[in-house]
Short mmCIF file of C-alpha atoms and ligand atoms in Angstrom, two decimals:
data_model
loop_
_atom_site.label_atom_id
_atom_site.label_comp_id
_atom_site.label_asym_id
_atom_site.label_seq_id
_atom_site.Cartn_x
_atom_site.Cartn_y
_atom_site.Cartn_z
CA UNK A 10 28.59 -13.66 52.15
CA UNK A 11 28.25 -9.93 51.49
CA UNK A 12 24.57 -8.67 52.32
CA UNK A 13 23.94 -6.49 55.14
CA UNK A 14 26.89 -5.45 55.96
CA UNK A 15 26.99 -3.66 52.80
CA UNK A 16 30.34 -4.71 51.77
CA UNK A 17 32.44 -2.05 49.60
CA UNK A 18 33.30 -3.44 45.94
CA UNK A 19 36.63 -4.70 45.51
CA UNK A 20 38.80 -1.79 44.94
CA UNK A 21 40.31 -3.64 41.45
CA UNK A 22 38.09 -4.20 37.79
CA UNK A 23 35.31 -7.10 38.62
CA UNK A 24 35.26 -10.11 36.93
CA UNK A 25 31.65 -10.54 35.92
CA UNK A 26 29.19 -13.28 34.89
CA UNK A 27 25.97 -12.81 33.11
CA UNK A 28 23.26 -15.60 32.74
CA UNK A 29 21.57 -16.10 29.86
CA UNK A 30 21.87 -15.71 26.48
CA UNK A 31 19.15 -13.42 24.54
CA UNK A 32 19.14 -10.24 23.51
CA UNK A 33 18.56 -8.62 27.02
CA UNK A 34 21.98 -10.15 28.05
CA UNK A 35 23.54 -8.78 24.64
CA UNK A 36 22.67 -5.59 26.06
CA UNK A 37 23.77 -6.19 29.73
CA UNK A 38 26.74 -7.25 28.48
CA UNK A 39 27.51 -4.84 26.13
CA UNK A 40 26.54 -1.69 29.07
CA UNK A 41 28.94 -4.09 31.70
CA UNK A 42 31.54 -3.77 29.02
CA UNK A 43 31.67 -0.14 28.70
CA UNK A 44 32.68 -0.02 32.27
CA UNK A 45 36.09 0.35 33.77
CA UNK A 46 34.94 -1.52 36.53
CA UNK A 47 35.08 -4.47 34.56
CA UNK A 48 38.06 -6.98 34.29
CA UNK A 49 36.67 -9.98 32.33
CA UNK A 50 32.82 -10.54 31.20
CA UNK A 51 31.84 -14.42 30.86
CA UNK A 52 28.12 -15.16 30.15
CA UNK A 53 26.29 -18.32 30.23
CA UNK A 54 25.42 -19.74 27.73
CA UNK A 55 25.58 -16.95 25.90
CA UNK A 56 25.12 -16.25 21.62
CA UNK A 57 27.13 -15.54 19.15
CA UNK A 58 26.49 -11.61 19.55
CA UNK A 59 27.77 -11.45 22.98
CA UNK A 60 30.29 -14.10 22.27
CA UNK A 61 31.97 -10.55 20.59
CA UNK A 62 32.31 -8.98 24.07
CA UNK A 63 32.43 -11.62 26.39
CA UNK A 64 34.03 -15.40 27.27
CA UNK A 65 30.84 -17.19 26.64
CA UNK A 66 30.35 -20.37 28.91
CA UNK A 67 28.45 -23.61 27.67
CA UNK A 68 26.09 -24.03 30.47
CA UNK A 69 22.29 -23.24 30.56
CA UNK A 70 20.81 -20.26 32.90
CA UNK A 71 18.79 -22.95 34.44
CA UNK A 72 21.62 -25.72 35.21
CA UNK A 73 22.20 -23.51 39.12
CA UNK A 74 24.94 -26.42 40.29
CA UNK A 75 27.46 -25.88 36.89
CA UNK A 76 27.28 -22.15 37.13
CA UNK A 77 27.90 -22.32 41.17
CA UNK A 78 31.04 -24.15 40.00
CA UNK A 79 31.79 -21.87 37.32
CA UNK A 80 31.48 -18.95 39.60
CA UNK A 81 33.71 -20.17 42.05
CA UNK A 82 36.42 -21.71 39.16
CA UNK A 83 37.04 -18.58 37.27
CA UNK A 84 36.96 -16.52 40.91
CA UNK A 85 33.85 -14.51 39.45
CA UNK A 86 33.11 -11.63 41.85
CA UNK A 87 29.54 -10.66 40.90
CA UNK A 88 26.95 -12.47 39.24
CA UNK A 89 23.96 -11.14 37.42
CA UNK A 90 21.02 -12.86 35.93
CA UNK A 91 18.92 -12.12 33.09
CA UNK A 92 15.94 -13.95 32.72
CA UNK A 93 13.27 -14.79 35.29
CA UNK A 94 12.95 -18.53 35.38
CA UNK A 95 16.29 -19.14 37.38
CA UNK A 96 15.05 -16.23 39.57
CA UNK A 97 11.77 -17.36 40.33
CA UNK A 98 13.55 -21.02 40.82
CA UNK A 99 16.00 -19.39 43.05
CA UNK A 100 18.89 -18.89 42.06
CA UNK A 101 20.26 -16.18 44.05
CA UNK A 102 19.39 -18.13 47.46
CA UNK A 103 21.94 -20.89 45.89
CA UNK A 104 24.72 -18.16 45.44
CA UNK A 105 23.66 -16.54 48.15
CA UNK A 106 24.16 -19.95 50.39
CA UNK A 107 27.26 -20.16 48.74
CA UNK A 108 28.71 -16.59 49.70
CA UNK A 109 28.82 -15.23 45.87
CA UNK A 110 27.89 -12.22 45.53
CA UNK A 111 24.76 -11.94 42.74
CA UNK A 112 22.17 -9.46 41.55
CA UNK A 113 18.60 -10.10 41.34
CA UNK A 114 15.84 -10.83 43.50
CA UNK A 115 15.78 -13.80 45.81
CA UNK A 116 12.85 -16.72 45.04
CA UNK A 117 10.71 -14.78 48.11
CA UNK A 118 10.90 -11.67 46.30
CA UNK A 119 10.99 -13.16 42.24
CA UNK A 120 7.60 -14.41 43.37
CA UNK A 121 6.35 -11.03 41.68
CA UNK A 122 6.38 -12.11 38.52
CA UNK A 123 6.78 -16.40 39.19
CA UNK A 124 2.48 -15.88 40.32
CA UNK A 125 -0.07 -13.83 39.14
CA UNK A 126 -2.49 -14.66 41.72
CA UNK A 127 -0.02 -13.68 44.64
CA UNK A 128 0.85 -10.12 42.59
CA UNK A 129 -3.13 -9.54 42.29
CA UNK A 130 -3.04 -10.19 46.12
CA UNK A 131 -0.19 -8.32 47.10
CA UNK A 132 -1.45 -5.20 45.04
CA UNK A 133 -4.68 -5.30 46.55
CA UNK A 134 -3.09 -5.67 49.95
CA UNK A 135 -0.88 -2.63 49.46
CA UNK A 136 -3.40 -0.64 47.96
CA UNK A 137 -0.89 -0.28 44.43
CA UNK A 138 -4.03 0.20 41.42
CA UNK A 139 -4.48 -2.94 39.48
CA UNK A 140 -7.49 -4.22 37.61
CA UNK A 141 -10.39 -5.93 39.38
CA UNK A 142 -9.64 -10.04 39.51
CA UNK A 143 -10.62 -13.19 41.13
CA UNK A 144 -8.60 -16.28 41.14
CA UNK A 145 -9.64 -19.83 40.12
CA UNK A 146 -7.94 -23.17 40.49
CA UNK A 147 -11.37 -25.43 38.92
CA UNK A 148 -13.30 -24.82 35.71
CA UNK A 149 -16.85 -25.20 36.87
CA UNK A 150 -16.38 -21.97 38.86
CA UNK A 151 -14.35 -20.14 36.53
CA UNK A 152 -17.08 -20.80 33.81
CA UNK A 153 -19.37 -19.36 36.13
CA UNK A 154 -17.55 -16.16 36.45
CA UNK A 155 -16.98 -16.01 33.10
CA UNK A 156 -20.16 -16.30 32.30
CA UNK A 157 -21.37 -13.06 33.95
CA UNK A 158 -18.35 -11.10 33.59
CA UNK A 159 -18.57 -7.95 30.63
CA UNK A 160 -15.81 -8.27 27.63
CA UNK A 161 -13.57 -7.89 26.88
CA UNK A 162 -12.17 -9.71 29.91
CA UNK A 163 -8.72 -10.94 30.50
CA UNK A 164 -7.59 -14.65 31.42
CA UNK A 165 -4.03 -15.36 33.11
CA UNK A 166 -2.14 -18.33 33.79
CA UNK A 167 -0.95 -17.81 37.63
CA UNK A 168 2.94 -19.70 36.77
CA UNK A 169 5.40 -18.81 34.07
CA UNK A 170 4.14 -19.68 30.96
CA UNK A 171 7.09 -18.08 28.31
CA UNK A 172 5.42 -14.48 27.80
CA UNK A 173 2.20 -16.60 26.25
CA UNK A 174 0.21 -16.92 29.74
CA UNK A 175 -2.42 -14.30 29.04
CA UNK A 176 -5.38 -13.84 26.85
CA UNK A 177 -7.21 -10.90 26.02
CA UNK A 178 -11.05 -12.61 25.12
CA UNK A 179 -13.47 -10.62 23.04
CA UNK A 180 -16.15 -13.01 23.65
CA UNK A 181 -17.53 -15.60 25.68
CA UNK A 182 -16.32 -18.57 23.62
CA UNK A 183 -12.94 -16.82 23.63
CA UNK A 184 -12.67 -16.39 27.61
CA UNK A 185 -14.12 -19.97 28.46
CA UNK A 186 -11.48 -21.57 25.77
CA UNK A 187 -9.04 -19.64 27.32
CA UNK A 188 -9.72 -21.07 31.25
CA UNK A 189 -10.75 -24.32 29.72
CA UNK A 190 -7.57 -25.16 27.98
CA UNK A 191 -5.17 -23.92 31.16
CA UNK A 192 -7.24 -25.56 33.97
CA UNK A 193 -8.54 -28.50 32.50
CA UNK A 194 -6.30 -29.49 29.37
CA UNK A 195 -3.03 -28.26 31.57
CA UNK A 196 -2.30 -26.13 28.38
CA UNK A 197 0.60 -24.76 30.62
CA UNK A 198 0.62 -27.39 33.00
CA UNK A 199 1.37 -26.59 36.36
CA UNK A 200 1.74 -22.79 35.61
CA UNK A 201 -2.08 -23.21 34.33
CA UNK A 202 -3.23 -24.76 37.61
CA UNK A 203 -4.49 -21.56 38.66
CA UNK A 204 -5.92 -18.66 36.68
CA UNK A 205 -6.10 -15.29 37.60
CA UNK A 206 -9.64 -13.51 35.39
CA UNK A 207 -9.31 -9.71 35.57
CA UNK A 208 -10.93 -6.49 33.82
CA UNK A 209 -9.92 -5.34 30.48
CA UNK A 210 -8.13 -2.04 30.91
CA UNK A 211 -8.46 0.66 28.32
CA UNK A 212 -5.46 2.82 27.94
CA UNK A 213 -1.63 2.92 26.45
CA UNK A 214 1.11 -0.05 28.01
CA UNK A 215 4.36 1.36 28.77
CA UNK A 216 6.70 -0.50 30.69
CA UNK A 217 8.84 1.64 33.90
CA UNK A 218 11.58 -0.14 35.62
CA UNK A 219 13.07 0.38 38.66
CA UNK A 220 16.29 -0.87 40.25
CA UNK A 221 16.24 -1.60 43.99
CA UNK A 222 18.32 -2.54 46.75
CA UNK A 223 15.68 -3.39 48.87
CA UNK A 224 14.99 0.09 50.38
CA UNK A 225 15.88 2.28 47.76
CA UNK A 226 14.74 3.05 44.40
CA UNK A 227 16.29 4.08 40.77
CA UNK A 228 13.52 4.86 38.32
CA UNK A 229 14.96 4.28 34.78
CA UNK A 230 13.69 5.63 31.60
CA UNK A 231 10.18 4.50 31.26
CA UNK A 232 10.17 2.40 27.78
CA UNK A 233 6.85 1.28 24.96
CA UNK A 234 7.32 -2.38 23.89
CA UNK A 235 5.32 -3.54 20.58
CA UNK A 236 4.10 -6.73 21.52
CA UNK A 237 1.88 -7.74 18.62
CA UNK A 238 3.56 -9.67 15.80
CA UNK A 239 1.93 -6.81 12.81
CA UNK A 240 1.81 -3.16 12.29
CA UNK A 241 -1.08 -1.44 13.94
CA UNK A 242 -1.05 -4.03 17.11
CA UNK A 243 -2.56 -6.61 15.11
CA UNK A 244 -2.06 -10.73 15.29
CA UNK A 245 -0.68 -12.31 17.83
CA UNK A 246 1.16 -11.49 21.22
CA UNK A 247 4.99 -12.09 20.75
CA UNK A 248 7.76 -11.45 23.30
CA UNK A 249 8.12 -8.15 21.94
CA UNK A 250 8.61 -6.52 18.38
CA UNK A 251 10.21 -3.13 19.07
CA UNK A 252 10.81 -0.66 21.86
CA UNK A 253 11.54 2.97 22.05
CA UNK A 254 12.61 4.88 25.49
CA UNK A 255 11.76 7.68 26.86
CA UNK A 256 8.44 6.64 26.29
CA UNK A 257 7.08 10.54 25.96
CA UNK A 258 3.33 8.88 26.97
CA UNK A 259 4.72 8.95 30.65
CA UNK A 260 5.56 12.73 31.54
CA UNK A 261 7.44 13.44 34.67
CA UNK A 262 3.78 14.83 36.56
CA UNK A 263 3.15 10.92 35.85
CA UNK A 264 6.18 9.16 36.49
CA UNK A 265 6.07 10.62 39.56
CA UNK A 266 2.20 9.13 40.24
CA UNK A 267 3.96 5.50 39.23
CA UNK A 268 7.26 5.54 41.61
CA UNK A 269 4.64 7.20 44.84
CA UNK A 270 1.63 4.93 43.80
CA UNK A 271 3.06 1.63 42.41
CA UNK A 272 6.67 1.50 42.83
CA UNK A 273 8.17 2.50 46.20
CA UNK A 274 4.92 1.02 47.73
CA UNK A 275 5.87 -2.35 46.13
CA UNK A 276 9.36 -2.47 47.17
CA UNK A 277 8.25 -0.84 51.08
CA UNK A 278 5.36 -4.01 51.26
CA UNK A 279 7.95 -6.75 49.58
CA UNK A 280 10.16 -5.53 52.20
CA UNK A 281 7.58 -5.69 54.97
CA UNK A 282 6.20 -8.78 54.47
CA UNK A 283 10.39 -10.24 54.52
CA UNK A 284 10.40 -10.36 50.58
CA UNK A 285 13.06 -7.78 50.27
CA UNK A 286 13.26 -7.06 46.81
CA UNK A 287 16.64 -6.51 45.12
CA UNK A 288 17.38 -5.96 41.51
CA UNK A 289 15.03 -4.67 38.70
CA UNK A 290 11.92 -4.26 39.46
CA UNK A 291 9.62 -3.95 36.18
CA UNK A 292 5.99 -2.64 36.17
CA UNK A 293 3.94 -3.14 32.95
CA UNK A 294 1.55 -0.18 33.03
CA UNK A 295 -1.53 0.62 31.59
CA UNK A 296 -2.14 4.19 31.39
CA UNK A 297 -5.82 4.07 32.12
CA UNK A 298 -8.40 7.28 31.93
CA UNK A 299 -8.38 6.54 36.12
CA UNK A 300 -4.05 7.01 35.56
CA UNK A 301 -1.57 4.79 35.71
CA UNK A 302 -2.38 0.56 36.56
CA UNK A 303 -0.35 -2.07 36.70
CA UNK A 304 -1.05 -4.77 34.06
CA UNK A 305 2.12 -6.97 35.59
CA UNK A 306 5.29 -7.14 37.50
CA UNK A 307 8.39 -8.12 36.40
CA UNK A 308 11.73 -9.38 37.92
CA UNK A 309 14.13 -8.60 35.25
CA UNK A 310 14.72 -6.07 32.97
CA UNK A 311 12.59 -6.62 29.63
CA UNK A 312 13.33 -7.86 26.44
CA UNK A 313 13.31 -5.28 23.95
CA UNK A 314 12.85 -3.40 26.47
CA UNK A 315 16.69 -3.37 28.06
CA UNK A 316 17.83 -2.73 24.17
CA UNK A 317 16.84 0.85 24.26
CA UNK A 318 17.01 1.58 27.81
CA UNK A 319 20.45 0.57 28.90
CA UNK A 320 22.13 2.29 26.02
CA UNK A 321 20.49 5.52 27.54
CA UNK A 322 21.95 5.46 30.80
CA UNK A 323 25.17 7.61 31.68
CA UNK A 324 25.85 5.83 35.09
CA UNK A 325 28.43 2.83 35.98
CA UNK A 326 26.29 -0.11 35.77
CA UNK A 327 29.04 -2.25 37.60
CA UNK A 328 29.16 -0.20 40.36
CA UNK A 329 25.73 0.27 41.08
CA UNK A 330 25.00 -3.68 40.91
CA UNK A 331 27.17 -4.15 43.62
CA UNK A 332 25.38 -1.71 45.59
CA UNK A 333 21.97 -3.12 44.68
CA UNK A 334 23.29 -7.08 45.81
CA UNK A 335 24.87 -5.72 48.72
CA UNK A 336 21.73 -3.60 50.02
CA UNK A 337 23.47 -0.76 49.84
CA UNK A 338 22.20 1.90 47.32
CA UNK A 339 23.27 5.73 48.24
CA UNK A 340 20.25 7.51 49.64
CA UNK A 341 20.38 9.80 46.76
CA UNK A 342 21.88 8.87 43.33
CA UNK A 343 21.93 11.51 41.21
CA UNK A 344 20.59 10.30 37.33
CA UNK A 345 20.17 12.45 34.55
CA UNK A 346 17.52 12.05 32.08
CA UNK A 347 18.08 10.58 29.01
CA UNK A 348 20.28 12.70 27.21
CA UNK A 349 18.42 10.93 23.74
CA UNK A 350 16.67 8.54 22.03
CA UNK A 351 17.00 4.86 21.16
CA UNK A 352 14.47 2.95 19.50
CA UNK A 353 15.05 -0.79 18.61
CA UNK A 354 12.95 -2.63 15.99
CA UNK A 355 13.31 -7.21 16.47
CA UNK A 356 14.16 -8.70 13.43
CA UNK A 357 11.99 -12.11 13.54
CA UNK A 358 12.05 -15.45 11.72
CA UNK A 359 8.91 -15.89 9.11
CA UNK A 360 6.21 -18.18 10.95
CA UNK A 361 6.64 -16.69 14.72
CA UNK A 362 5.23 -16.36 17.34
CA UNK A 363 3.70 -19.65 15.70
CA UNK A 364 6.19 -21.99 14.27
CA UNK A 365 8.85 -21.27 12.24
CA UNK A 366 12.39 -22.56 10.49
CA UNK A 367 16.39 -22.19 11.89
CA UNK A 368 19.37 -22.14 9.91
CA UNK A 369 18.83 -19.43 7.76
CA UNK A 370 21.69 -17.24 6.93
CA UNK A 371 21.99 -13.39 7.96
CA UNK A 372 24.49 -11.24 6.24
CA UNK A 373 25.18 -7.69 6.53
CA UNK A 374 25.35 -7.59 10.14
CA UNK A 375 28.10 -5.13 10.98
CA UNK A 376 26.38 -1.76 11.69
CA UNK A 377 28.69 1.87 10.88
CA UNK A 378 31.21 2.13 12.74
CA UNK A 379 29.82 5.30 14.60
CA UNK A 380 28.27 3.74 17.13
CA UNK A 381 24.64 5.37 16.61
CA UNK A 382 23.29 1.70 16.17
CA UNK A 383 23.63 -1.32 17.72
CA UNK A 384 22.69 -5.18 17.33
CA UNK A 385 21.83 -7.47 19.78
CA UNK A 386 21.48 -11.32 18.61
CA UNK A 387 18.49 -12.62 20.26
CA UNK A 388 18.07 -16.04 18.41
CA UNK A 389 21.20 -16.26 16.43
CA UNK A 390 23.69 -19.90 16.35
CA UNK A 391 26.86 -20.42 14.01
CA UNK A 392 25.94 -23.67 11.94
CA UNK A 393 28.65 -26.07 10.85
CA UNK A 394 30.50 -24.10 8.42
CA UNK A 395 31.11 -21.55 11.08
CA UNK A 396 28.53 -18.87 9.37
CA UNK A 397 25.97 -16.76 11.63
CA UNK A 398 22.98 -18.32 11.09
CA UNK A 399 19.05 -18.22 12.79
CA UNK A 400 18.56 -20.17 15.78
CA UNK A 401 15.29 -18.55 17.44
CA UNK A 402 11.90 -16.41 16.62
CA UNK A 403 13.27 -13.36 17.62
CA UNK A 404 16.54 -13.32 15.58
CA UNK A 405 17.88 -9.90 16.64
CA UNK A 406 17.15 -6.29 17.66
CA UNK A 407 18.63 -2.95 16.10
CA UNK A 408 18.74 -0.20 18.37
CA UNK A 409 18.95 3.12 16.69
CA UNK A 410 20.55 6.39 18.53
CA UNK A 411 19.89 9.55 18.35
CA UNK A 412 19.31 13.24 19.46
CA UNK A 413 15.95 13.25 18.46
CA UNK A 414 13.52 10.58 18.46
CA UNK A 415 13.33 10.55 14.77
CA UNK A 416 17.24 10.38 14.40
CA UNK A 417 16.54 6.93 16.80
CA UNK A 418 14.15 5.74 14.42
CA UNK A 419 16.01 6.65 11.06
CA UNK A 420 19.07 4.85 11.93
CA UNK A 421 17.35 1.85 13.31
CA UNK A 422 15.44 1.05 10.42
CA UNK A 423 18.20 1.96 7.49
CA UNK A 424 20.78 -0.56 9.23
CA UNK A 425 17.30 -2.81 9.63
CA UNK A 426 17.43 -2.42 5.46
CA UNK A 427 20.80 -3.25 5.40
CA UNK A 428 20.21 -7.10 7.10
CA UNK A 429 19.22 -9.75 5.29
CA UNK A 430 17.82 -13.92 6.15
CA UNK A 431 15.14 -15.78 4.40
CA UNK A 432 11.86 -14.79 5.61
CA UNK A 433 13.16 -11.97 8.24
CA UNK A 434 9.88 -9.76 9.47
CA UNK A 435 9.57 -6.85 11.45
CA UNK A 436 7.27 -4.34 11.94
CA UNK A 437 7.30 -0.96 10.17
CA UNK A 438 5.67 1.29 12.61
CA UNK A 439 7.80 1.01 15.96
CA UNK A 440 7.51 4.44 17.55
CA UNK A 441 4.60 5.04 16.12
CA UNK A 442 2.56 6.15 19.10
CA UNK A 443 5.10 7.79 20.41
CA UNK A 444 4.31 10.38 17.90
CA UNK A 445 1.52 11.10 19.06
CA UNK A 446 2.68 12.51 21.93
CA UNK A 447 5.63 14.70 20.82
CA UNK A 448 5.14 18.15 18.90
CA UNK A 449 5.12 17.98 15.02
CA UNK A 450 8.50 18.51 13.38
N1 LIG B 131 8.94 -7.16 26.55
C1 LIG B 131 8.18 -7.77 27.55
C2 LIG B 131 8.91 -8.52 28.56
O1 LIG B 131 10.12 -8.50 28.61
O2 LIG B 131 8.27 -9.15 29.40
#
């Protein structure tokens, strides 16, 4: 089992494994890929995007026993997972057990993101700035609260509930619907057993990510997600429209404030209370007119979030996972900052975040052949006849590079024009507020 005794990576290429099979994983894959530490990239399950860089493998990120025996089969030597319900169900504990090596934080540590009522608790306990919050597991009380509690006022489910687990209520009929339909109707079942209610916070969300071993910390570039489904952060909450990174909101006097107040803290108090916390580590920020909050922890890179930031970093990815699952980060790794821009705007079947058709054929994928833009398939299938086809709300994301920000933003949205399915939306304005912060051209 390689852990603490910080085991050096093999000295040949690594044959890799990457679970899941959106377009976070497009992008791990494609960063693993430019590696020459990798041998062979298989990824379960997989799309048909990554299916261009990688052996993909017909097994579901959740489905822990087949990808133990895959692992072991094809002699994989690290593992890395994606999304955060095999985390939070434990899936590195299995691989652990088993003596595979894997990246990503055990089901102690995943807890971060698995409950909102222990992250409210563990903030407060570590003195990292969060909102005000009490937590509820029955109605009558909740109602109670809510009905002496200022608005706008914000209502959580405590489990994993897909990205749709939190309201934002404007009024009182909002904020008891809200409790009523997660602890009484089970709107989320189990996840919706307990709520967390917290303050509104004013302010701009950016998203910072860290990767840990445990100890250490690497800040990456600090990223702005669209999560609204319309220009102008109207409609509904999806899993994220667009992304752009650096984020210019959060200037290096603050990202300073965020890794001394809210990140090393988190990873020193996982680590003291025997959570040790190894992989990324992702704080959703509010930037508040007290500074920087967090609005929630992640354990897993985001999605768009990972389409703009990996494509930014000039380090060996393979080399540094290792490190991170074998607790053994250098004291001092040396990153640069972003040498660029990417910006990434999601392509999205008509009807979502609500309901909405599959099948529908894209054409013009293939972006110029310079490299400046790239497309990760989110919620793309082949159908029958082989063609690429929509299989999910989020079809895709185009990342655009570029010197400038507005070179990022130019590219992304020409190849955006250039893409074509029945009923494709996306929003017009990602990167929007990031002019607000940069000087006029
Ligand atoms: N883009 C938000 C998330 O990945 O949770």
């Amino acid at each position: 089992m390689i852990d603490s005794n910080k085991t050096p990576a093999p000295a040949r290429p690594l044959r890799l494994l990457v679970i899941g099979g959106g377009g976070r994983e497009h992008a791990l894959v494609w960063k693993l890929a430019r590696s020459p530490r990798a041998e062979k990239i298989f990824c379960a399950p997989g799309n048909p995007g990554i299916a261009q860089l990688a052996e993909c493998v017909d097994t579901s990120s959740s489905n822990v026993p087949a990808l133990l025996d895959f692992a072991r089969g094809a002699a994989i030597d690290l593992t890395i997972v994606g999304p955060e319900a095999p985390l939070v169900a434990g899936i590195v504990d299995s691989f652990a057990a088993a003596g595979l090596a894997i990246v990503g934080p055990s089901r102690a540590a995943a807890i971060i993101e698995g409950s909102k009522a222990f992250a409210k608790a563990f903030m407060r306990r570590h003195g990292i700035p969060t909102a005000d919050f009490e937590i509820f597991d029955r109605f009558a009380e909740a109602r109670d609260h809510l009905n002496q509690s200022a608005l706008p006022i914000v209502i959580k489910a405590d489990g994993l509930a897909a990205g749709k687990g939190a309201v934002v209520a404007h009024t009182r009929a909002e904020a008891l619907a809200a409790a009523e339909a997660m602890l009484e109707r089970r709107l989320f079942g189990e996840a919706g057993s307990r709520i967390v209610i917290e303050k509104f916070m004013p302010g701009e969300e950016v998203s910072v990510l860290c990767l840990s071993d445990g100890a250490r910390i690497i800040t990456l570039p600090a990223a702005q997600d669209h999560k609204a489904i319309f220009d102008q952060d109207r409609g509904p909450n999806t899993g994220g429209m667009g992304a752009y990174a650096p984020a210019p909101v959060m200037t290096p006097a603050l990202l300073a404030q965020v890794e001394a107040q809210i990140l090393r803290p988190a990873i020193a108090g996982l680590a003291q209370e025997g959570r040790a916390y190894r992989g990324v580590l992702y704080a959703g920020l509010m930037i508040t007119p007290e500074g920087p909050k967090v609005v929630e922890f992640n354990c897993r890179l985001g999605d768009p979030e990972a389409q703009v930031i990996l494509p930014l970093l000039e380090l060996d990815l393979v080399e540094l996972l290792w490190q991170i699952a074998c607790g053994a980060l250098p004291e001092a790794v040396v990153t640069s900052p972003p040498n660029g821009w990417a910006l990434a705007v999601v392509m999205a079947s008509a009807g979502y975040p609500g309901e909405y058709q599959t099948g529908k054929v894209i054409s013009a994928l293939t972006p110029g052949e310079d490299e400046q833009v790239l497309v990760f398939h989110s919620g793309t299938t082949k159908d029958a006849a082989g063609r690429l086809v929509t299989g999910g709300g989020r079809v895709l994301a185009v990342t655009g590079l570029g010197r400038t920000f507005e070179q990022a933003r130019q590219r992304a949205y020409a190849a955006v024009g250039r893409i074509s399915f029945e009923g494709a939306h996306y929003r017009t304005d990602i990167g929007a507020k990031a002019l607000r912060h940069l000087p006029a051209a």
